[in-house]
């Protein structure tokens, strides 16, 4: 049987895992690391870099790099990268392709099937976009799984015999998800889920960044346009400071100049953990509502919860852990690495799909995260008002699910009905997300009030099928919303594949060298002017060896460059973020 890999396609980092020898295992990338930054960059030579090498370039050449594109999945937003426009689907597919290549290399076999995770709060469009990104990367997407569900699967897999009520809190780079579930005798029942798709670790970094800029009399949005290099470098400094504040009581942040350079005598700002906690209080405050909503929907209260599981890199922040402690009067659990637990769970899900013996006593049920329904009219004292939302499947209903509702025509001799499907929690459709439509014709003439049924069937991937039929007519109308206009047509898919193929890929063996080169290029702007010629000459030597393509001279030049770096006091292999 061909392997099915599990992929956590994150806003900040992506990972890939496989279920092997009875347990989920992470697959390292070309650098031997488990985390691949979800960053894509096109170099001046028109070549493509994904991951850590692209992250190096993001600091010096922000306009050649795209990051955080997961935030725009399912929207019509395009991101500009080295002068060309790319959709979030295309950019995500490049990350997926890189993970797939790593998996093929690691497993020594072709990989064509995957389970991909998405935030529970992703809507139908965003899920569909994720599936398309998989297709573009040459992967058949066997299942889309909610990230917190995947995290829960990792815990459930390793702790099958317990009976517990668990809350999973997942704060990643860009999204926040809360999932409440019940575990008993190997059965994981997801009871409710809630979240916010625009709240994550990046917002914490940006808050610090905005406050530093504000002290200099600048607004983040305008500074980003006017001085992209300064902002990119300062953002990197803030990201580092934020992480250090997880361990340290205070940190110093060096302020870069307009070109994004930092020197020994650059101005520094001191930030204490207390000051940072105060700064991010409004963000911490925003964690409360989804937590309360998930508990309310699951008819639970904070003291019903046995374990609170933390997932996502941003839950490492003391302020977040402190919030959990206060809210639940309980110490949160982080038995597994919060960055890795989702990918491992995706691999467990893949094992469930493949009927792997090691999981035959594990059962999982999930819920649909949003309410699904149709647009209807309401009658108020002789006045008929359109635009109301009538739910058919309520949020947090266990899936798969199929529900039918009876509706009536509103006008005499009404021969057809236009069924418009929405997803969301608002009373009025205009505030919800339209996800498809269906036309029912052939209603027999007669007075208003002719009955017809609408049936919604929601599958395990979060994909909706809509059926409608009129009682008096044998004809059924049916649509699977994913095959509706929102999907890419084959022609569009082919076009996207061609566009991506025009990018030049570095051979796998070259990636480490590319990363080293980008790292050194960034250092040139940072080290003291006295050291610069020495570093530049080592880089030139290395670059020319690389373009010669001669393996041996690349090796020699690489050793010289690494020695030069360590003489100047920098450690490429042991570098921090
Ligand atoms: P995603 O799933 O969205 O890709 P991750 O789970 O990888 O996100 O988490 C990434 C976020 O976690 C980033 O915003 C990063 O800054 C934050 N993060 C990682 N490590 C730490 C740390 N030690 N302290 C604070 N934040 C951290
Ligand atoms: Mg994540």
mmCIF file of C-alpha atoms and ligand atoms in Angstrom, residues 8 10-11 13 70 147 170 172-173 175 311-312 342, ligand 2:
data_model
loop_
_atom_site.group_PDB
_atom_site.id
_atom_site.type_symbol
_atom_site.label_atom_id
_atom_site.label_comp_id
_atom_site.label_asym_id
_atom_site.label_seq_id
_atom_site.Cartn_x
_atom_site.Cartn_y
_atom_site.Cartn_z
ATOM 1 C CA UNK A 8 0.588 20.085 9.385
ATOM 2 C CA UNK A 10 1.073 25.871 9.429
ATOM 3 C CA UNK A 11 1.030 29.643 9.123
ATOM 4 C CA UNK A 13 5.962 26.303 10.197
ATOM 5 C CA UNK A 70 -2.200 30.661 5.128
ATOM 6 C CA UNK A 147 -5.642 20.694 13.762
ATOM 7 C CA UNK A 170 -3.978 25.696 19.973
ATOM 8 C CA UNK A 172 -0.128 28.961 16.429
ATOM 9 C CA UNK A 173 1.386 31.723 14.347
ATOM 10 C CA UNK A 175 -4.826 31.167 14.290
ATOM 11 C CA UNK A 311 -0.628 23.103 21.204
ATOM 12 C CA UNK A 312 1.095 25.608 18.923
ATOM 13 C CA UNK A 342 -0.507 18.208 15.129
HETATM 14 MG MG1 LIG B 2 -0.191 24.831 13.929
#
